[in-house]
PDB file of C-alpha atoms and ligand atoms in Angstrom:
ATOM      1  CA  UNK A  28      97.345 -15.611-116.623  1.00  0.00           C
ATOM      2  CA  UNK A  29      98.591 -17.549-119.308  1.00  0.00           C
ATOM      3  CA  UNK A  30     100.422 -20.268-119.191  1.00  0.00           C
ATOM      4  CA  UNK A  31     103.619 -19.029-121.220  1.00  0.00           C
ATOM      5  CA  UNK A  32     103.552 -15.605-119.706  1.00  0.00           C
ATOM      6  CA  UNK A  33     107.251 -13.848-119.802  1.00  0.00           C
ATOM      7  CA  UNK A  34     107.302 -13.988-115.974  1.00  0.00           C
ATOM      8  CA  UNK A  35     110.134 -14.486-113.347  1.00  0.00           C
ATOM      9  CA  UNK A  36     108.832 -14.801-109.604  1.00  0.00           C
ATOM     10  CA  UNK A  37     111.509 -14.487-107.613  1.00  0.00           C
ATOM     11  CA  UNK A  38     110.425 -16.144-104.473  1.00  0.00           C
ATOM     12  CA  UNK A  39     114.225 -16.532-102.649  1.00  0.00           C
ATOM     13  CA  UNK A  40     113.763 -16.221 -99.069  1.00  0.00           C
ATOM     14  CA  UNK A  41     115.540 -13.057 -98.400  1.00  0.00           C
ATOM     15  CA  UNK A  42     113.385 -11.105-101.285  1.00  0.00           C
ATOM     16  CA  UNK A  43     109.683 -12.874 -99.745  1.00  0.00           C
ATOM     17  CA  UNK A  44     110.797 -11.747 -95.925  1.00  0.00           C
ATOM     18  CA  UNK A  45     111.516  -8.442 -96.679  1.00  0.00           C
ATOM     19  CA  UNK A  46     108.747  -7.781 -99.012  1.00  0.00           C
ATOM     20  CA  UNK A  47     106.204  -9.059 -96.597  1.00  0.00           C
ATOM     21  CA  UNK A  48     108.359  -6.120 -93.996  1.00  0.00           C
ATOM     22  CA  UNK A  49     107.247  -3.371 -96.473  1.00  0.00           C
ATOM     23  CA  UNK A  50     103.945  -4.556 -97.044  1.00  0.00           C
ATOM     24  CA  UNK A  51     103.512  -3.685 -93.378  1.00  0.00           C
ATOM     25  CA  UNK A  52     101.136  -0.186 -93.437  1.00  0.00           C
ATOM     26  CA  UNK A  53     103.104   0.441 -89.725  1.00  0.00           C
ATOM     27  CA  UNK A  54     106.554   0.312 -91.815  1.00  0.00           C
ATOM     28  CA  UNK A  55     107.870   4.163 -91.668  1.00  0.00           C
ATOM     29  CA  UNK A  56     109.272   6.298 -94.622  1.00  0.00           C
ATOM     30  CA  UNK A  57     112.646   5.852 -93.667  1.00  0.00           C
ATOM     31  CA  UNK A  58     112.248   1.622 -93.087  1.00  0.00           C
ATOM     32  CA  UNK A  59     110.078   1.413 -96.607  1.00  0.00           C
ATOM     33  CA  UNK A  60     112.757   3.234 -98.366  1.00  0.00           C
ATOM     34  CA  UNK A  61     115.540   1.293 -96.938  1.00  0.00           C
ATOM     35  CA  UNK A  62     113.360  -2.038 -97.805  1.00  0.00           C
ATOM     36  CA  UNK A  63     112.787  -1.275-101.226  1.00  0.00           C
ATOM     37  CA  UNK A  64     116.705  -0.733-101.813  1.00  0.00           C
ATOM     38  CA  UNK A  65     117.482  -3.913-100.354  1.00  0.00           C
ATOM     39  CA  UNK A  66     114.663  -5.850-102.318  1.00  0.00           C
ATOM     40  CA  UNK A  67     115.835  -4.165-104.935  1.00  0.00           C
ATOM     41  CA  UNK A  68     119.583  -5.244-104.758  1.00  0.00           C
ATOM     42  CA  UNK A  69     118.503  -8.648-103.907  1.00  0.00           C
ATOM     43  CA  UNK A  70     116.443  -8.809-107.463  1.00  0.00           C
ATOM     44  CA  UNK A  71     119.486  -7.524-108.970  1.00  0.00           C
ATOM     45  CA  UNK A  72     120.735 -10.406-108.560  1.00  0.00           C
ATOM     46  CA  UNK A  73     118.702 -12.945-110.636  1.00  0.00           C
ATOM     47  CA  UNK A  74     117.398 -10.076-113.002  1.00  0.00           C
ATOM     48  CA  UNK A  75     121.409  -9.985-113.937  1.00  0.00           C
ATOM     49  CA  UNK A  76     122.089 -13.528-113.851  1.00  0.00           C
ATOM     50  CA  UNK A  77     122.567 -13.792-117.755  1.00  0.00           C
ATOM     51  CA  UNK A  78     124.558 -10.494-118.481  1.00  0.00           C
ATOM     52  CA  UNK A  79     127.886 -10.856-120.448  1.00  0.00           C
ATOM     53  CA  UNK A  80     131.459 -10.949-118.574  1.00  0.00           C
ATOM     54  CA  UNK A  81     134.746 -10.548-120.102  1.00  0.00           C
ATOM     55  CA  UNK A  82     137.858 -12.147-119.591  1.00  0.00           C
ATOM     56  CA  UNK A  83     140.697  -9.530-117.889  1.00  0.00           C
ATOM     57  CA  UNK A  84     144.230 -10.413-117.175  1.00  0.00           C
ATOM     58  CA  UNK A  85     144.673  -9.164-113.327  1.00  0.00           C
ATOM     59  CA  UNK A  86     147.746  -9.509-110.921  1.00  0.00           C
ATOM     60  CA  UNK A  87     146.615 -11.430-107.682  1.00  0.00           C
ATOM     61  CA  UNK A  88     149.381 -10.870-104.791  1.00  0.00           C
ATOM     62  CA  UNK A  89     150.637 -14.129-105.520  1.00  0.00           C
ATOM     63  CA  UNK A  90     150.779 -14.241-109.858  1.00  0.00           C
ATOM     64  CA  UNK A  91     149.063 -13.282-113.116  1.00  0.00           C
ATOM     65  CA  UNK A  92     145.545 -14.715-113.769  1.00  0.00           C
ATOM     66  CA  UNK A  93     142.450 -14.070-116.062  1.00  0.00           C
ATOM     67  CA  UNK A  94     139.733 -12.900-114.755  1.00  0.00           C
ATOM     68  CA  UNK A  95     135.690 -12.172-115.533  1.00  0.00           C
ATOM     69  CA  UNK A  96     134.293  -9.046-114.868  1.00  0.00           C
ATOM     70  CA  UNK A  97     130.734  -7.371-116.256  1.00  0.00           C
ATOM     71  CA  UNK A  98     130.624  -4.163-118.576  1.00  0.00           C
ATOM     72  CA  UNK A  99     128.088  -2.518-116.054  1.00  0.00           C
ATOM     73  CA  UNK A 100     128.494   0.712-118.611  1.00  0.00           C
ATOM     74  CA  UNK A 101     126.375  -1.130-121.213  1.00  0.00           C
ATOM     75  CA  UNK A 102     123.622  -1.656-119.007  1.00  0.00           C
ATOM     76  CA  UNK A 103     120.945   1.078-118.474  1.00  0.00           C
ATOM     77  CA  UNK A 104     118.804   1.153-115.412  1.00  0.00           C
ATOM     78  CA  UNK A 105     115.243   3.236-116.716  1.00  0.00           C
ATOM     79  CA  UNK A 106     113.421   4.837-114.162  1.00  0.00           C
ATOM     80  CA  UNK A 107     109.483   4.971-114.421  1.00  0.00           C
ATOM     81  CA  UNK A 108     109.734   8.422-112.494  1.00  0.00           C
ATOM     82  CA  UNK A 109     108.837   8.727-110.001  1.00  0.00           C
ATOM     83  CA  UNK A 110     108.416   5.703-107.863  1.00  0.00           C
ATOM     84  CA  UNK A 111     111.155   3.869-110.074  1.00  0.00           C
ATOM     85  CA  UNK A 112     113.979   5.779-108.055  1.00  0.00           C
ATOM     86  CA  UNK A 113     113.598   3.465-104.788  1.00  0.00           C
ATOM     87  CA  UNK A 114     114.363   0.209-106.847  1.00  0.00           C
ATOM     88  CA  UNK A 115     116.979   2.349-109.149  1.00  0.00           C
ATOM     89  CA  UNK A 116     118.786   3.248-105.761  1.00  0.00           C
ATOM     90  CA  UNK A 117     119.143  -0.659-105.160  1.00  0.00           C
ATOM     91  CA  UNK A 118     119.816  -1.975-108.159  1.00  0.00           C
ATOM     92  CA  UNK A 119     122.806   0.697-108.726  1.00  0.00           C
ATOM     93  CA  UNK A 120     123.953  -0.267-105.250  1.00  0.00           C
ATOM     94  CA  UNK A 121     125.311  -3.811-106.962  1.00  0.00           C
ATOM     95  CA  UNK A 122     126.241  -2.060-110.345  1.00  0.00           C
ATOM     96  CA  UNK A 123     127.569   0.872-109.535  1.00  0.00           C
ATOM     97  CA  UNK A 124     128.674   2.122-112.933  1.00  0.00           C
ATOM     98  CA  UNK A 125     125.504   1.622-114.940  1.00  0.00           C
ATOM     99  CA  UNK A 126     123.979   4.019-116.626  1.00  0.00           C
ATOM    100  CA  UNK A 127     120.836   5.690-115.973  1.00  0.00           C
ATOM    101  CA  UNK A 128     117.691   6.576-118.014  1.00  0.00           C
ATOM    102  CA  UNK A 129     114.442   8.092-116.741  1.00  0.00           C
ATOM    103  CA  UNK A 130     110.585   8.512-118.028  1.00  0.00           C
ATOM    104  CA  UNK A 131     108.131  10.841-116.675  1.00  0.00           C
ATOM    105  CA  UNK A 132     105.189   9.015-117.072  1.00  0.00           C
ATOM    106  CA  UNK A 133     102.074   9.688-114.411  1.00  0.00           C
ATOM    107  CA  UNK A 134      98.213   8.313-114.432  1.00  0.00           C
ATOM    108  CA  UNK A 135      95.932  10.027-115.591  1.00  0.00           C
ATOM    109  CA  UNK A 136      93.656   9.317-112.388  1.00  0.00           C
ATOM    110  CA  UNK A 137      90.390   9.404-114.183  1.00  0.00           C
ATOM    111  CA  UNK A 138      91.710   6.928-116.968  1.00  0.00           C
ATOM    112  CA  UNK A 139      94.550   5.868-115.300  1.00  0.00           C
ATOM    113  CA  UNK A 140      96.188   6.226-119.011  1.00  0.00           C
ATOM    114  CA  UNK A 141      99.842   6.909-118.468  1.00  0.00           C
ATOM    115  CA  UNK A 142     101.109  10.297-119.992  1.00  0.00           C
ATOM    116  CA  UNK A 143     104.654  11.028-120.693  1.00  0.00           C
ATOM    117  CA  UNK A 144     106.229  14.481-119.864  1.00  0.00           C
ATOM    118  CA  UNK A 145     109.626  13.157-119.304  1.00  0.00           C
ATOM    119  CA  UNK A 146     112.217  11.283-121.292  1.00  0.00           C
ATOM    120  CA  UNK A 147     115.934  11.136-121.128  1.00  0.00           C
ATOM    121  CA  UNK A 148     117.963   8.012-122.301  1.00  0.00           C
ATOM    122  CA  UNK A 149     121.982   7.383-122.200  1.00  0.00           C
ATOM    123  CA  UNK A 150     123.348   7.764-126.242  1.00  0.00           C
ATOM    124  CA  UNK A 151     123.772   4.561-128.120  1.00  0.00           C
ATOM    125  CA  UNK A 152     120.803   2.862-126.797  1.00  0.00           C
ATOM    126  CA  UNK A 153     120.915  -0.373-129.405  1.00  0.00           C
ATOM    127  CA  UNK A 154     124.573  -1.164-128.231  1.00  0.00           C
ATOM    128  CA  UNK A 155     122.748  -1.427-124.397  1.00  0.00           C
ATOM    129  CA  UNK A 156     120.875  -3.502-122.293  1.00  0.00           C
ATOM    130  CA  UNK A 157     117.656  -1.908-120.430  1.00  0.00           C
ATOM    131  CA  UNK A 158     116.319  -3.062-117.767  1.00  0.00           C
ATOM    132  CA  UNK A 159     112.963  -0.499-116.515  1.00  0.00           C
ATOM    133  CA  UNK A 160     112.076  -0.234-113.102  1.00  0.00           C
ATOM    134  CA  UNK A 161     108.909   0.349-111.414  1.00  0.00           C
ATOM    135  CA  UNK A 162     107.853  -0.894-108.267  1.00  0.00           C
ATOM    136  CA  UNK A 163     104.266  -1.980-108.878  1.00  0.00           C
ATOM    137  CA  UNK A 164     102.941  -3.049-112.594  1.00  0.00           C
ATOM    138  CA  UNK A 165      99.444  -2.205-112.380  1.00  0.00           C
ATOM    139  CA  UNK A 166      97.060  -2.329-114.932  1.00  0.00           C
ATOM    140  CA  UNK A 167     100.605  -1.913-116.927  1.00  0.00           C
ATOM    141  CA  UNK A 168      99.811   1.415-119.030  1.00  0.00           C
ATOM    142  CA  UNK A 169     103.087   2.875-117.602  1.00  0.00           C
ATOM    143  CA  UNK A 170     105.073  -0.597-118.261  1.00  0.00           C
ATOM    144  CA  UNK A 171     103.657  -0.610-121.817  1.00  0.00           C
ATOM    145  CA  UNK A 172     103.952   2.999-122.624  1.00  0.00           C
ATOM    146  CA  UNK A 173     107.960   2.816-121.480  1.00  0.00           C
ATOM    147  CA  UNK A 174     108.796  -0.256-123.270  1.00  0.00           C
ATOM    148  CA  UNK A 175     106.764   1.264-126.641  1.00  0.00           C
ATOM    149  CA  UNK A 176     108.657   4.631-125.835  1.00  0.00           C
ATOM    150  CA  UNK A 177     112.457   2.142-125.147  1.00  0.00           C
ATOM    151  CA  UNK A 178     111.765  -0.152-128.346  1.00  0.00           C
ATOM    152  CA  UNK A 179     111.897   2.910-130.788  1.00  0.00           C
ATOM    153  CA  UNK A 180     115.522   3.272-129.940  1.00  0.00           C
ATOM    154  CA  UNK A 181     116.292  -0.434-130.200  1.00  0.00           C
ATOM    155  CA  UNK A 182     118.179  -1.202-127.479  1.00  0.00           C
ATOM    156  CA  UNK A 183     120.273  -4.843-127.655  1.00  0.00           C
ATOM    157  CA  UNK A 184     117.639  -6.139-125.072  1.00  0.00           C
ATOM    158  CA  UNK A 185     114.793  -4.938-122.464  1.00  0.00           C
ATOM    159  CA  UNK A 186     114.195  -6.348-119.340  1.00  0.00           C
ATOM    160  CA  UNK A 187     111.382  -5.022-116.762  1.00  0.00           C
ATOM    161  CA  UNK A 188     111.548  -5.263-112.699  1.00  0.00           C
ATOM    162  CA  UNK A 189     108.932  -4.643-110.527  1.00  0.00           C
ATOM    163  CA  UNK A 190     108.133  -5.501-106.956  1.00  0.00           C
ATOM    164  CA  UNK A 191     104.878  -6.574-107.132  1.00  0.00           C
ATOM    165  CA  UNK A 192     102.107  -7.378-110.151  1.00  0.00           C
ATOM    166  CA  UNK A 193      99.056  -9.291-110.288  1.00  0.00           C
ATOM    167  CA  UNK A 194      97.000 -10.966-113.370  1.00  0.00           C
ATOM    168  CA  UNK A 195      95.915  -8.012-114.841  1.00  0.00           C
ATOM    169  CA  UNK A 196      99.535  -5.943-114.957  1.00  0.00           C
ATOM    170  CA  UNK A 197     100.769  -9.409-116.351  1.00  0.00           C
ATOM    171  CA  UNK A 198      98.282  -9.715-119.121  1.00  0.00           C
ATOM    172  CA  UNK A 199      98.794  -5.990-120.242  1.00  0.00           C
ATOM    173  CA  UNK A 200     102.446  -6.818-120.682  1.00  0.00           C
ATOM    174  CA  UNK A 201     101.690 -10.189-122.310  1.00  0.00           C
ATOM    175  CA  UNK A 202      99.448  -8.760-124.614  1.00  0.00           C
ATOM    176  CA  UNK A 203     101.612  -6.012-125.772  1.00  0.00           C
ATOM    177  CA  UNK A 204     105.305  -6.913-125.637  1.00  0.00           C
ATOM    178  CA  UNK A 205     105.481 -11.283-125.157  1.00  0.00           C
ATOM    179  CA  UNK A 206     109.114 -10.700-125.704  1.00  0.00           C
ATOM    180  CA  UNK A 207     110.014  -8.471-122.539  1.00  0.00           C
ATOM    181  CA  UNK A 208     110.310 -10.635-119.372  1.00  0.00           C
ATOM    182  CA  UNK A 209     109.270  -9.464-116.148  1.00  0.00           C
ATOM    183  CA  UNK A 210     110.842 -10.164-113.072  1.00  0.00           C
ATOM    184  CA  UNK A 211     108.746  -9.709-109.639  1.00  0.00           C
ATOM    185  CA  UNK A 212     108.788 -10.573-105.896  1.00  0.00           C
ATOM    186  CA  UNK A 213     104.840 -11.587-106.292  1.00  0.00           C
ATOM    187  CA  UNK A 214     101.728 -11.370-107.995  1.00  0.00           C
ATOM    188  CA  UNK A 215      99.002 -10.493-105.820  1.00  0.00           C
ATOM    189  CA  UNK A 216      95.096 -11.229-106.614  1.00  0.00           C
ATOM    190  CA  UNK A 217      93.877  -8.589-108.061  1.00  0.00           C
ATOM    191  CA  UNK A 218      93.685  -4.435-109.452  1.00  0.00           C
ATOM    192  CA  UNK A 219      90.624  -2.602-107.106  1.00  0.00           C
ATOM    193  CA  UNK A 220      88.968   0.009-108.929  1.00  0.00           C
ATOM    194  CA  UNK A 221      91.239   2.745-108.739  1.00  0.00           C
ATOM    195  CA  UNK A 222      93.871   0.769-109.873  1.00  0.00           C
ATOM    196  CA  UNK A 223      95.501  -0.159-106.707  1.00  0.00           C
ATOM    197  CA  UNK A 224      96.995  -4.109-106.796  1.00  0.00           C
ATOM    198  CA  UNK A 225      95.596  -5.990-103.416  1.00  0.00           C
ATOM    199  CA  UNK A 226      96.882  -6.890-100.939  1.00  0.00           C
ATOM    200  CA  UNK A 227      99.351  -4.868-102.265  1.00  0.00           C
ATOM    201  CA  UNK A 228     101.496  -2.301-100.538  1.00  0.00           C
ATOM    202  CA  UNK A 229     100.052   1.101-100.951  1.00  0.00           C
ATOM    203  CA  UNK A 230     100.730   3.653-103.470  1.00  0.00           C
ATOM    204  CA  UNK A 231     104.214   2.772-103.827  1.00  0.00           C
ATOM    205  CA  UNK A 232     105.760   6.428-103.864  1.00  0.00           C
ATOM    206  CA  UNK A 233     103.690   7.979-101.114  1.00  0.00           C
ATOM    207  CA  UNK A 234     105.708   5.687 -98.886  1.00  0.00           C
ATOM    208  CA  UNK A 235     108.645   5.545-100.538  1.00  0.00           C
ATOM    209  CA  UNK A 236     108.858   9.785-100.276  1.00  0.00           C
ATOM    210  CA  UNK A 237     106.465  10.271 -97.699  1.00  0.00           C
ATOM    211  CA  UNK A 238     104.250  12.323 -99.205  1.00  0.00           C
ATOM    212  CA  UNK A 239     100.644  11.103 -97.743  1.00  0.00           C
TER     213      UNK A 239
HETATM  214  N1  URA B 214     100.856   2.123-108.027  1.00  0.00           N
HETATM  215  C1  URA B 214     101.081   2.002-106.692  1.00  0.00           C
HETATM  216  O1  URA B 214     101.897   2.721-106.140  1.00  0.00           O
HETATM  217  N2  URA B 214     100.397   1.073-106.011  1.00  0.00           N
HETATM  218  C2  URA B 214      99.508   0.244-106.584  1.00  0.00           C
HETATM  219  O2  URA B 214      98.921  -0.603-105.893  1.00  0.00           O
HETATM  220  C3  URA B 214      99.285   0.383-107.968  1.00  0.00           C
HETATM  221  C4  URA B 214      99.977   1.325-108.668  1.00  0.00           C
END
């Protein structure tokens, strides 16, 4: 990985406990989805550490002061459908009045190219801030085919969250967008060779919906 990759590892405590939890191939449906939410709000958190705020005048019960508060309507959570909408969940948990974009993009299993049969954005994307979620960046076709698919609509900035990477989902987004950052709880060793990161966690939305 190089040196100067765009990367965030956010290794706080609370974020490295519970991702180790989901991890767990014992964890149930119900436990993994309530993990990701939480890991997800946690990341939040430093993935949102440099948004605007804006000074309001408030009434306190005691006198008249000037507050800060965030425009959470100029931020857009995108969903890489369909194993975005765990971490989408979380982060809307802390900013509740963001809005909400999604992409249909699956892998092709034999190429594992991503294809796109979904796309719906908020209007005025270039007054916005994205930030894409997706719980594991892989060999990063999906990553790279969203933030190609985002940048034609010129949004203010782009920002992409995952859960877990490794060197190979890293150098995919290095190589084709240096200027998007991406912010993860780890990055494992390496992609097997069907595409799966190990150790990993598993195919991410099978747990998350139990559907295997
Ligand atoms: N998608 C998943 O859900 N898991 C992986 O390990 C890789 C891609």
């Amino acid at each position: 990985m190089a040196d100067n990759a765009n990367i965030h590892l956010i290794d706080h405590p609370l974020v490295q406990h519970k991702l180790t939890l989901l991890r767990q191939k014992e964890v149930s449906t119900n436990n993994f989805r309530r993990l990701v939410n939480e890991v997800s709000a946690l990341l939040a958190y430093e993935v949102l550490r440099d948004i605007p705020l804006h000074d309001v005048e408030i009434e306190t019960p005691l006198e008249t002061m000037t507050g800060r508060v965030i425009d959470g309507k100029k931020l857009v959570f995108v969903s890489i459908l369909r194993a975005g909408t765990g971490i989408l969940d979380g982060m809307l948990s802390v900013v509740p009045g963001a809005r909400v974009g999604h992409i249909g993009l699956y892998r092709d299993p034999k190429t594992l190219i991503a294809v796109e049969y979904y796309f719906k954005m908020p209007q005025d994307l270039a007054e916005r801030d994205v930030v894409i979620v997706d719980p594991m960046l892989a060999t990063g076709h999906s990553a790279v085919a969203a933030v190609d698919r985002l940048k034609e609509l010129s949004p203010k900035s782009i920002k992409f969250v995952c859960l877990l990477t490794c060197p190979e989902g890293v150098a995919a987004m290095q190589d084709a967008h240096p200027d998007v950052p991406v912010y993860t709880a780890a990055i494992d060793r390496e992609l097997d060779e069907h595409g799966y990161i190990v150790p990993g966690l598993g195919d991410a939305g099978d747990r998350m919906f139990g559907t295997k």
